[in-house]
Amino acid sequence: QVQLVQSGAEVKKPGASVKVSCKASGYTFTSSDIYWFRQATGQGLEWMAWMNPNSGNTGSPQKFQGRVTITRDTSISTAYMELSSLRSEDTAVYYCARLNLDQYYYYRGMDVWGQGTMVTVSS
Amino acid sequence: EIVLTQSPGTLSLSPGERATLSCRASQSVTSSYLTWYQQKPGQAPRLLIYGASSRAAGIPDRFSGSGSGTDFTLTISRLEPEDFAVYHCQLYGSSPTFGQGTKVEIK
């Protein structure tokens, strides 16, 4: 079945970096954009970055520019999100999600989500 | 930047009752990009509704979405035990944004 499987929980010290992976299966990895979101405990969802796995093009909101790096390895259908200069406020669950567009490129929602990766930043 | 405001913050209802959740945008938005997700504790969001009113694959017909412009609504016609969760509205676009969520809890 179509799924995204993320890497396991991480504990990092302030100032360090974390790299979360998101492995796609059940569909052609390069056919759908991947989005990254995060959710602090008890909070809403926050968009972090976007990638087109085919072209490698990426984008992120100004808040994360310079701190977030999105890459992919198409040979293993995996996207990566690296966040640097971690601080306590980055403690959250990080999700990848697949953007679903139909054959006419109409938006059909983010239909497949990874299970989430808990990142804890603590000294 | 468009802000989505969901109300109420918490909705306390009994199984079998009707749930009406609101999502209001700070300015008029394209309904094609208004999306609803369900999230249960410890789980990732699950796509329910896209394009303001289209149900995603496998979503029961007790879930319906409506609205346009700045006001959107998610309705659950008769709450089943598995529907008690947090519901998020989202606006897709160059900078995807979410509302803060509405928790539907058992009364």
Coordinates of C-alpha atoms in Angstrom, one line a residue:
Chain A
Q1 CA 0.0 0.0 0.0
V2 CA 1.0 3.6 -0.4
Q3 CA 2.9 4.8 2.6
L4 CA 5.5 7.1 4.0
V5 CA 7.7 5.7 6.8
Q6 CA 9.7 8.1 8.8
S7 CA 12.9 7.6 10.9
G8 CA 12.8 7.2 14.6
A9 CA 12.7 9.6 17.5
E10 CA 15.7 11.8 18.2
V11 CA 17.1 13.6 21.2
K12 CA 19.4 16.5 20.4
K13 CA 21.3 19.2 22.3
P14 CA 20.7 22.9 21.6
G15 CA 22.8 24.0 18.7
A16 CA 22.9 20.6 17.1
S17 CA 21.3 19.4 13.9
V18 CA 18.7 16.7 13.2
K19 CA 18.0 14.8 10.0
V20 CA 14.7 13.1 9.6
S21 CA 14.0 10.7 6.7
C22 CA 10.8 9.9 5.0
K23 CA 10.7 6.7 2.8
A24 CA 8.0 6.4 0.2
S25 CA 6.6 3.1 -1.0
G26 CA 3.6 1.9 -3.1
Y27 CA 3.8 4.7 -5.6
T28 CA 6.3 6.5 -7.8
F29 CA 8.3 8.7 -5.5
T30 CA 9.1 11.3 -8.1
S31 CA 5.5 11.8 -9.1
S32 CA 4.3 13.7 -6.0
D33 CA 5.6 16.7 -4.0
I34 CA 6.5 16.0 -0.4
Y35 CA 5.7 18.5 2.3
W36 CA 7.2 18.8 5.8
F37 CA 5.2 19.9 8.9
R38 CA 5.8 20.0 12.6
Q39 CA 3.5 20.0 15.6
A40 CA 4.6 20.9 19.1
T41 CA 2.7 19.2 21.9
G42 CA -0.8 20.5 22.2
Q43 CA -0.3 22.9 19.3
G44 CA -1.4 23.2 15.7
L45 CA 0.4 22.1 12.6
E46 CA 3.1 24.3 11.1
W47 CA 4.4 24.1 7.5
M48 CA 8.2 23.9 7.3
A49 CA 9.2 23.0 3.7
W50 CA 8.3 21.5 0.4
M51 CA 10.1 19.5 -2.2
N52 CA 9.5 18.3 -5.7
P53 CA 11.3 14.9 -5.7
N54 CA 11.6 14.8 -9.5
S55 CA 13.4 18.2 -9.9
G56 CA 14.8 18.6 -6.4
N57 CA 13.3 22.0 -6.2
T58 CA 12.4 23.1 -2.6
G59 CA 10.8 25.9 -0.8
S60 CA 10.2 26.9 2.8
P61 CA 8.7 29.8 4.7
Q62 CA 11.0 32.7 5.8
K63 CA 10.9 31.5 9.4
F64 CA 12.9 28.4 8.5
Q65 CA 15.1 29.7 5.6
G66 CA 18.7 29.2 6.4
R67 CA 17.9 26.5 9.0
V68 CA 16.1 23.8 7.1
T69 CA 17.6 21.7 4.2
I70 CA 15.4 19.3 2.2
T71 CA 17.1 16.7 0.1
R72 CA 16.2 13.4 -1.5
D73 CA 17.7 10.1 -2.8
T74 CA 15.5 8.9 -5.6
S75 CA 17.3 5.6 -5.8
I76 CA 15.8 4.7 -2.4
S77 CA 12.6 6.8 -2.7
T78 CA 13.5 8.8 0.4
A79 CA 13.2 12.4 1.3
Y80 CA 15.2 14.1 4.1
M81 CA 14.6 17.1 6.3
E82 CA 17.5 18.5 8.2
L83 CA 17.0 21.3 10.8
S84 CA 20.1 23.0 12.1
S85 CA 20.9 25.3 15.1
L86 CA 18.3 23.5 17.2
R87 CA 16.7 25.2 20.2
S88 CA 14.2 24.0 22.8
E89 CA 11.3 25.5 20.8
D90 CA 12.0 23.0 18.0
T91 CA 10.9 20.2 20.2
A92 CA 7.9 18.7 18.2
V93 CA 6.7 15.9 16.1
Y94 CA 7.8 16.2 12.5
Y95 CA 5.7 14.9 9.7
C96 CA 6.2 14.4 6.0
A97 CA 3.1 14.2 3.7
R98 CA 2.4 13.6 0.1
L99 CA 0.6 16.2 -2.0
N100 CA -2.1 14.5 -4.2
L101 CA -2.8 16.2 -7.5
D102 CA -5.1 14.5 -10.0
Q103 CA -4.3 13.9 -13.7
Y104 CA -5.3 17.5 -14.4
Y105 CA -3.0 18.8 -11.6
Y106 CA -6.0 19.8 -9.5
Y107 CA -5.4 19.8 -5.8
R108 CA -6.7 16.7 -3.9
G109 CA -5.2 17.3 -0.5
M110 CA -2.3 15.8 1.3
D111 CA -3.4 12.2 1.3
V112 CA -0.6 10.2 2.8
W113 CA 1.3 11.1 5.9
G114 CA 4.3 9.6 7.7
Q115 CA 3.8 8.4 11.2
G116 CA 5.7 11.3 12.7
T117 CA 9.1 11.7 14.2
M118 CA 9.5 13.1 17.7
V119 CA 12.5 15.4 18.0
T120 CA 13.4 16.5 21.5
V121 CA 15.9 19.3 22.0
S122 CA 17.2 19.4 25.5
S123 CA 20.5 20.1 27.3
Chain B
E1 CA -0.5 36.0 5.4
I2 CA -3.9 34.4 5.6
V3 CA -4.9 33.3 9.1
L4 CA -7.5 30.5 9.7
T5 CA -9.5 30.7 12.8
Q6 CA -11.4 27.6 14.0
S7 CA -14.3 27.6 16.3
P8 CA -15.2 26.4 18.8
G9 CA -12.0 25.3 20.4
T10 CA -13.7 22.4 22.0
L11 CA -17.0 20.8 21.1
S12 CA -18.6 18.5 23.7
L13 CA -21.2 16.2 22.2
S14 CA -22.6 12.7 22.6
P15 CA -22.5 9.9 20.1
G16 CA -25.3 10.2 17.5
E17 CA -25.3 14.0 17.7
R18 CA -24.5 16.4 14.9
A19 CA -21.2 18.3 15.0
T20 CA -20.7 21.6 13.2
L21 CA -17.2 22.9 13.0
S22 CA -16.2 26.3 11.7
C23 CA -13.1 27.6 9.9
R24 CA -12.9 31.3 9.1
A25 CA -10.2 32.8 6.9
S26 CA -8.9 36.3 7.5
Q27 CA -9.5 37.1 3.8
S28 CA -11.4 35.5 0.9
V29 CA -9.7 32.3 -0.2
T30 CA -10.0 29.8 -3.1
S31 CA -12.3 27.1 -1.9
S32 CA -10.5 24.6 -4.1
Y33 CA -7.6 24.7 -1.6
L34 CA -9.6 24.4 1.7
T35 CA -9.0 21.1 3.3
W36 CA -10.0 19.3 6.5
Y37 CA -8.1 16.7 8.4
Q38 CA -8.8 14.5 11.4
Q39 CA -6.2 13.8 14.0
K40 CA -6.3 11.3 16.8
P41 CA -3.9 11.3 19.8
G42 CA -0.5 10.0 18.8
Q43 CA -1.4 9.7 15.1
A44 CA -0.7 11.7 12.0
P45 CA -3.5 13.8 10.4
R46 CA -5.9 12.0 8.1
L47 CA -7.3 13.7 5.0
L48 CA -11.1 14.0 5.2
I49 CA -12.2 16.8 2.8
Y50 CA -10.5 18.7 0.0
G51 CA -11.7 21.5 -2.2
A52 CA -14.0 22.5 0.7
S53 CA -16.6 19.8 0.0
S54 CA -15.1 16.7 -1.7
R55 CA -14.6 13.7 0.5
A56 CA -11.3 11.9 0.3
A57 CA -11.2 8.2 -0.6
G58 CA -12.7 6.0 2.1
I59 CA -14.2 8.8 4.1
P60 CA -17.8 8.0 5.3
D61 CA -20.6 10.1 4.0
R62 CA -21.5 11.4 7.5
F63 CA -18.6 13.8 6.9
S64 CA -19.4 16.8 4.7
G65 CA -17.8 20.1 4.0
S66 CA -19.2 23.4 2.8
G67 CA -18.5 27.0 2.4
S68 CA -16.9 29.6 0.3
G69 CA -15.1 32.9 0.6
T70 CA -14.0 33.3 4.2
D71 CA -16.4 30.8 5.9
F72 CA -16.2 27.1 5.8
T73 CA -17.9 24.3 7.8
L74 CA -17.2 20.7 8.5
T75 CA -20.3 18.8 9.5
I76 CA -20.4 15.3 11.0
S77 CA -24.0 14.3 10.7
R78 CA -24.1 11.6 13.4
L79 CA -21.1 11.2 15.6
E80 CA -19.7 7.7 15.9
P81 CA -17.3 6.8 18.8
E82 CA -14.3 6.9 16.4
D83 CA -15.1 10.5 15.4
F84 CA -14.0 12.0 18.7
A85 CA -10.7 13.6 17.7
V86 CA -9.2 17.0 16.7
Y87 CA -10.1 18.5 13.4
H88 CA -7.9 20.9 11.5
C89 CA -8.7 23.1 8.6
Q90 CA -5.9 23.9 6.2
L91 CA -5.4 26.2 3.2
Y92 CA -3.1 24.9 0.6
G93 CA -1.1 27.3 -1.5
S94 CA 2.4 28.8 -1.7
S95 CA 2.4 28.9 2.1
P96 CA 0.2 26.2 3.5
T97 CA -1.5 27.2 6.7
F98 CA -3.6 25.5 9.4
G99 CA -6.2 26.6 11.8
Q100 CA -5.5 25.9 15.5
G101 CA -7.9 22.9 15.5
T102 CA -11.2 22.0 17.1
K103 CA -11.4 19.1 19.6
V104 CA -14.5 17.1 19.5
E105 CA -14.9 15.4 22.8
I106 CA -17.4 13.0 24.4
K107 CA -19.9 14.8 26.5

